[in-house]
PDB file of C-alpha atoms in Angstrom:
ATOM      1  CA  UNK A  12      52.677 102.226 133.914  1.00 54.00           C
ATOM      2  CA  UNK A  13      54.195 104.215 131.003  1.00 63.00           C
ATOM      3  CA  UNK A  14      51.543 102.792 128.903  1.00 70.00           C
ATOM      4  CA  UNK A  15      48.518 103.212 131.254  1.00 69.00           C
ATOM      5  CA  UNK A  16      46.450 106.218 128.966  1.00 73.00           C
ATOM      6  CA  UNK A  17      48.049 104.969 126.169  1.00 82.00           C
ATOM      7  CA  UNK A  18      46.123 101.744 126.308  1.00 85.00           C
ATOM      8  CA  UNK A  19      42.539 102.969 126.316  1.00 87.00           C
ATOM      9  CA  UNK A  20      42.782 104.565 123.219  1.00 90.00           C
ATOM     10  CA  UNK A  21      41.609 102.009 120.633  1.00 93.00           C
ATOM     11  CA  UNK A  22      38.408 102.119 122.210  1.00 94.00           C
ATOM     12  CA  UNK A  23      38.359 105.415 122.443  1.00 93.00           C
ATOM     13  CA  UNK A  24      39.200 106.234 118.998  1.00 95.00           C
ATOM     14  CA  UNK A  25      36.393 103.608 118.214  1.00 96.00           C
ATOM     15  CA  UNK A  26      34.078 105.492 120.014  1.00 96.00           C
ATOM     16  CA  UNK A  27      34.422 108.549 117.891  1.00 95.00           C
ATOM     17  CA  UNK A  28      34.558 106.434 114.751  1.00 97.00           C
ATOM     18  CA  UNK A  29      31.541 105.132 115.860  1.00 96.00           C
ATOM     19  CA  UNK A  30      29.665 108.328 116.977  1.00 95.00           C
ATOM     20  CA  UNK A  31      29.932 109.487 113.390  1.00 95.00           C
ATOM     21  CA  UNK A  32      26.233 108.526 111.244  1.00 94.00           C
ATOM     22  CA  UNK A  33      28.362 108.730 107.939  1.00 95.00           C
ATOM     23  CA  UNK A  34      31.028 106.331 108.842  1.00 96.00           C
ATOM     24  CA  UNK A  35      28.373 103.806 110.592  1.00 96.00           C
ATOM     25  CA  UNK A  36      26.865 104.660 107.586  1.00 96.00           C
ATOM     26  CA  UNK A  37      29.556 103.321 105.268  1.00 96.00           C
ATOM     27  CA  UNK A  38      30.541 100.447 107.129  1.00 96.00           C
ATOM     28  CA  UNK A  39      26.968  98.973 107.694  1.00 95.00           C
ATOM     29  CA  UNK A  40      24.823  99.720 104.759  1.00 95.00           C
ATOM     30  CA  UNK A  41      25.931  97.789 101.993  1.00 94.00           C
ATOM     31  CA  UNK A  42      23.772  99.989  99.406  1.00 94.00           C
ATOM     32  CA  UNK A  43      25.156 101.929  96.782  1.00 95.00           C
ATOM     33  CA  UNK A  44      23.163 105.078  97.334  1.00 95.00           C
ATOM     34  CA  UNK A  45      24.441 104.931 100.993  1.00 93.00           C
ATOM     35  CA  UNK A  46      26.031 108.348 101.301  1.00 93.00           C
ATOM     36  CA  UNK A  47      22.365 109.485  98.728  1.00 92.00           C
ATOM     37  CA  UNK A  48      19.537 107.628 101.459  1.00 88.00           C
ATOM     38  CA  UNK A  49      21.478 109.089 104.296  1.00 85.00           C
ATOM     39  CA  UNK A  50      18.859 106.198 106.902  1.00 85.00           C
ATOM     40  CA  UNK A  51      19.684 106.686 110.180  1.00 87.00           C
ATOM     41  CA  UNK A  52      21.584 103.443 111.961  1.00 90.00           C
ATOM     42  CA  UNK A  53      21.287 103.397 115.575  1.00 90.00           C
ATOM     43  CA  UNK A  54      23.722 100.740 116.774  1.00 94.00           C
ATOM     44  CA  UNK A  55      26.229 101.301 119.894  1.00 95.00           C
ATOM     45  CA  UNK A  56      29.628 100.951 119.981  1.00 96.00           C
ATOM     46  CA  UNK A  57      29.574  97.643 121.432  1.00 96.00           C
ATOM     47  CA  UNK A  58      26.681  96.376 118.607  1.00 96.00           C
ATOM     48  CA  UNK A  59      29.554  97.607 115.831  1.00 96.00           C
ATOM     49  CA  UNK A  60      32.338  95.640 118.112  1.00 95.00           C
ATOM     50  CA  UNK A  61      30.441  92.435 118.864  1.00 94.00           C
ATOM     51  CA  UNK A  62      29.244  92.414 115.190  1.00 93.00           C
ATOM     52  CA  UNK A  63      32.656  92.711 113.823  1.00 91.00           C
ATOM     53  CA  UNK A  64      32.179  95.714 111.713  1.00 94.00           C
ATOM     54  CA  UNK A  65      34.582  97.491 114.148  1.00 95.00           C
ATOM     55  CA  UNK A  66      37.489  95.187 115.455  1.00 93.00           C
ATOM     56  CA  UNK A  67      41.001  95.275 117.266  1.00 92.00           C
ATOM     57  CA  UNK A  68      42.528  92.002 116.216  1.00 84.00           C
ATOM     58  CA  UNK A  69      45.864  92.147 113.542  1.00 74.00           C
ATOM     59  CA  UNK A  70      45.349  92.700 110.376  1.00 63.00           C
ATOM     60  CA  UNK A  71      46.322  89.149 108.860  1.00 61.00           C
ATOM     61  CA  UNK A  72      45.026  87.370 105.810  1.00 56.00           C
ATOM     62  CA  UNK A  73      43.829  84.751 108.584  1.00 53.00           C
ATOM     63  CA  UNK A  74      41.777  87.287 110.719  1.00 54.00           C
ATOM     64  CA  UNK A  75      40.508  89.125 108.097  1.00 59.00           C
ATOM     65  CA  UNK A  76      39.542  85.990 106.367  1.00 60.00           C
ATOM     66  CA  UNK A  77      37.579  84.753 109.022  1.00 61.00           C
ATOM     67  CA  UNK A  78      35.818  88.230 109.149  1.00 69.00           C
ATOM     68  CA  UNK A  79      31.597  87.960 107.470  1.00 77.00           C
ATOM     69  CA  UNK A  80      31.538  91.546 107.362  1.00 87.00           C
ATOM     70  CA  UNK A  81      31.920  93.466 103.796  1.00 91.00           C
ATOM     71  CA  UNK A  82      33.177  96.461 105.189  1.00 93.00           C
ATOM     72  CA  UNK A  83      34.934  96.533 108.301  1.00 93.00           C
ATOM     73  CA  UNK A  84      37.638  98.866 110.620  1.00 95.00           C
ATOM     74  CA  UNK A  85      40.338  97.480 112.652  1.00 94.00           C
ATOM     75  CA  UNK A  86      42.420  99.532 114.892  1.00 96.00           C
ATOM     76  CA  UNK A  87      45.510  98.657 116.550  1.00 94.00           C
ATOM     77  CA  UNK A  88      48.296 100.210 118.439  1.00 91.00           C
ATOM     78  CA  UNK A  89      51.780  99.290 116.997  1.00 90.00           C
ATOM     79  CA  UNK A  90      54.608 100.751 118.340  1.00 85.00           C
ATOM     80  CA  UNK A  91      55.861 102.712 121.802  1.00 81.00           C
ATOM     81  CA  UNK A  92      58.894 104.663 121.801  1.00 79.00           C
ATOM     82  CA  UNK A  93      59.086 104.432 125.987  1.00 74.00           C
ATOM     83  CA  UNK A  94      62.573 106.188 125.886  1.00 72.00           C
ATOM     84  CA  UNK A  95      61.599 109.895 124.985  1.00 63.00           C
ATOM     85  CA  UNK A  96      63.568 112.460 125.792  1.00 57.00           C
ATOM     86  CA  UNK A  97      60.784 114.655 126.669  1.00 60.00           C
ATOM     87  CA  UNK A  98      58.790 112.418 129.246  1.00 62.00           C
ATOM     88  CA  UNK A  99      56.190 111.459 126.920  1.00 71.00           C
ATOM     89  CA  UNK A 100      55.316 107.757 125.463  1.00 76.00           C
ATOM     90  CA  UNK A 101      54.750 107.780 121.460  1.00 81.00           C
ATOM     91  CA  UNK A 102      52.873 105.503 120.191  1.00 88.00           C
ATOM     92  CA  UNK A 103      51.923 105.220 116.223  1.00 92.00           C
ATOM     93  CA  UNK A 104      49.428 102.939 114.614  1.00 94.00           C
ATOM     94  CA  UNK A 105      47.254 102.403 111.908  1.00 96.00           C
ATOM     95  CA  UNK A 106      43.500 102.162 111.143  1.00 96.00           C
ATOM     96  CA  UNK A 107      42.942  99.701 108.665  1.00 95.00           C
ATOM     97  CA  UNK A 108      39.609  99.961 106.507  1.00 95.00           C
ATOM     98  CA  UNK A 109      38.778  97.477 103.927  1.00 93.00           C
ATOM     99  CA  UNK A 110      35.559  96.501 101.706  1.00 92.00           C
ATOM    100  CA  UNK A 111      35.221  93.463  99.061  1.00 89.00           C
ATOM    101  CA  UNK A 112      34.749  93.774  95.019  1.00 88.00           C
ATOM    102  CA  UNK A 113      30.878  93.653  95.260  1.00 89.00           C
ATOM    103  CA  UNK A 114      30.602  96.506  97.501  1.00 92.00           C
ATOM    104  CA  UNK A 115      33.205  99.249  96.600  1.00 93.00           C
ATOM    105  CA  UNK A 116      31.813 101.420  94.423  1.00 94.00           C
ATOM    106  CA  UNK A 117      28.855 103.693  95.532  1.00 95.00           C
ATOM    107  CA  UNK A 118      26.353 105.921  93.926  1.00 93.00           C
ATOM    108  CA  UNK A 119      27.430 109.143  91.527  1.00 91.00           C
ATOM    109  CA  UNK A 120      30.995 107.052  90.727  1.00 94.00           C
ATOM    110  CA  UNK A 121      32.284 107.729  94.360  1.00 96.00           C
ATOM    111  CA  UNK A 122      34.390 104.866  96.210  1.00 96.00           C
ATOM    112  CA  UNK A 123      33.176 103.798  99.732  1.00 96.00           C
ATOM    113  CA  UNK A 124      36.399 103.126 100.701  1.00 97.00           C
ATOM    114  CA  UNK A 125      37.772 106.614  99.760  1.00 97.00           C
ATOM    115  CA  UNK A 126      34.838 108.189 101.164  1.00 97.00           C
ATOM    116  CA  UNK A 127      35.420 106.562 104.288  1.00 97.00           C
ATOM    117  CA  UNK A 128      39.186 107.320 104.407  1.00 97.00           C
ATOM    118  CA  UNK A 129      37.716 111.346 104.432  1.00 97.00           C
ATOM    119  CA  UNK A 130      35.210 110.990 107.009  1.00 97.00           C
ATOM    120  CA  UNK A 131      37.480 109.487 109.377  1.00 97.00           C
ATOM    121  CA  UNK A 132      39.889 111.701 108.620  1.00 97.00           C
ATOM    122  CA  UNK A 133      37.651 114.558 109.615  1.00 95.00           C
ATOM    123  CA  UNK A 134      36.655 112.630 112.499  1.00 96.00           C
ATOM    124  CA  UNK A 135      40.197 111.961 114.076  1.00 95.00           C
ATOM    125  CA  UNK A 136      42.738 114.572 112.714  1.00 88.00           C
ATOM    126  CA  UNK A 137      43.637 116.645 115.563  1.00 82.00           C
ATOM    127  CA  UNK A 138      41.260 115.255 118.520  1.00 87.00           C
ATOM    128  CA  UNK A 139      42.283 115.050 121.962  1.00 86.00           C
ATOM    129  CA  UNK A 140      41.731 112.017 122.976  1.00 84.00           C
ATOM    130  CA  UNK A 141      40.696 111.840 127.153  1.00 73.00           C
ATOM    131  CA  UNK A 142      42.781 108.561 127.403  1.00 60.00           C
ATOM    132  CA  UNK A 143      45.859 110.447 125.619  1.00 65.00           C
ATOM    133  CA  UNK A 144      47.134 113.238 123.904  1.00 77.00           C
ATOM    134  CA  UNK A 145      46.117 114.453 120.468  1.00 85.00           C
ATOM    135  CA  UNK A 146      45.926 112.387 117.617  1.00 91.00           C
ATOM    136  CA  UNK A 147      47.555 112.884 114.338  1.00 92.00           C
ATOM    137  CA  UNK A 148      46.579 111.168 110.971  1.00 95.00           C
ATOM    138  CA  UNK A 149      50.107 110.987 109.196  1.00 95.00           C
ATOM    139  CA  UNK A 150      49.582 109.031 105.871  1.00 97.00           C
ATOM    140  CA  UNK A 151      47.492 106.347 104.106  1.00 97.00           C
ATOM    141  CA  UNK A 152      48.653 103.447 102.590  1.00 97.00           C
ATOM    142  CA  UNK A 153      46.882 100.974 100.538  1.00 95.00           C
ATOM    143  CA  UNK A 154      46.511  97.060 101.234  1.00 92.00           C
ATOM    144  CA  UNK A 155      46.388  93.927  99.760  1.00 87.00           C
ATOM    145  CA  UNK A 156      45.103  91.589 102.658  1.00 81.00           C
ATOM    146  CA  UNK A 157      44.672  88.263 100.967  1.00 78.00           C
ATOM    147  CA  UNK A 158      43.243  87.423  97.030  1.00 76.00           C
ATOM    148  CA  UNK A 159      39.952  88.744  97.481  1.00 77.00           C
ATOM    149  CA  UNK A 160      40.198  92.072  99.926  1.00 82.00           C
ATOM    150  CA  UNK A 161      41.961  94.976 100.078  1.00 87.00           C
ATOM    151  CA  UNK A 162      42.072  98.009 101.708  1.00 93.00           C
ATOM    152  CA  UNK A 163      44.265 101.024 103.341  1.00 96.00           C
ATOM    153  CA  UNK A 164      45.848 101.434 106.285  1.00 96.00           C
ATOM    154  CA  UNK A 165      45.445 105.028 108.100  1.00 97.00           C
ATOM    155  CA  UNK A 166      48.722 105.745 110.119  1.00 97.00           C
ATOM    156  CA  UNK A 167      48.462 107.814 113.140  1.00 95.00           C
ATOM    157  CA  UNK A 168      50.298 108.863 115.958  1.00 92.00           C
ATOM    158  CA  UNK A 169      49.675 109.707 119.526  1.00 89.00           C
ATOM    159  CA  UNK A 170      52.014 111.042 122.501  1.00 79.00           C
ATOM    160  CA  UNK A 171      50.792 110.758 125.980  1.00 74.00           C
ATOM    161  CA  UNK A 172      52.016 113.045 128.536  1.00 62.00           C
ATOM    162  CA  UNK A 173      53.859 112.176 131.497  1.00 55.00           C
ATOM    163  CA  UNK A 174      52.124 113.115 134.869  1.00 54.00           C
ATOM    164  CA  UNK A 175      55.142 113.502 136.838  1.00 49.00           C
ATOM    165  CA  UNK A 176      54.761 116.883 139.022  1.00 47.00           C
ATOM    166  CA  UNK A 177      56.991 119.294 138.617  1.00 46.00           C
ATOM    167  CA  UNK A 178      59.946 119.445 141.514  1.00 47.00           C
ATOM    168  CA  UNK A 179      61.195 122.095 142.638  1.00 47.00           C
TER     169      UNK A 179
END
């Protein structure tokens, strides 16, 4: 049961990713002047999920590979330190974004995937998540998935909170 909060927070942090217009924005419209035509995309979470634009599979040449989408987020929990000293379970993992040659660079020289790396930053850095505690962005990395996409990889971390009461 350690990891019982713990667990609902890839959805959770892909419900914030996907509340945010500019980051739906970026991942959907292919167009250059995406972040110029600001058009307002009205899919759900589940319409980014089921269309693959938002997914929770590992990051492998083979997955990604098999992907249709030209920009897409996956999210994945990596590692649990259950032994804490302070009677919380840590948990890190990353949020990997990637895009393909064709559809990198936007409008006014700006890169989607750099833009998008900002916007979820904004989104994410510091939230309390309901399922957990607060999550913290810690560094990006960047990617090479296979020959023909890369991408970075946004490391986070979360701690949930033991809800042991207090004895006395």
């Amino acid at each position: 049961m350690k990891l019982k909060n713990l667990k609902n927070a890839p959805i959770e942090i892909a419900s914030i990713l996907a509340s945010n217009g500019t980051i739906v924005r970026l991942i959907y419209d292919d167009e250059p002047s995406v972040l110029v035509n600001k058009k307002t995309i009205s899919l759900s979470i589940e319409d980014l999920i089921n269309q693959n634009y938002i997914g929770f599979y590992p990051a492998t040449e083979t997955g990604i590979n098999s992907i249709d989408r030209n920009t897409f987020i996956i999210i994945n929990l990596e590692d649990f330190n259950l032994q804490n000293t302070d009677s919380n379970t840590g948990c890190t993992g990353a949020i990997y974004i990637t895009t393909d040659k064709a559809h990198c660079l936007l409008s006014n020289n700006k890169l989607r995937l750099l833009e998008l790396i900002d916007e979820i930053e904004t989104a994410l850095e510091n939230k309390k998540l309901y399922a957990a505690g607060k999550i913290q962005l810690t560094s990006v990395n960047y990617v090479v998935f296979s020959d023909f996409r890369c991408g970075y990889r946004i490391n986070f971390r979360i701690s949930d909170q033991s809800n042991r009461k207090a004895e006395l």
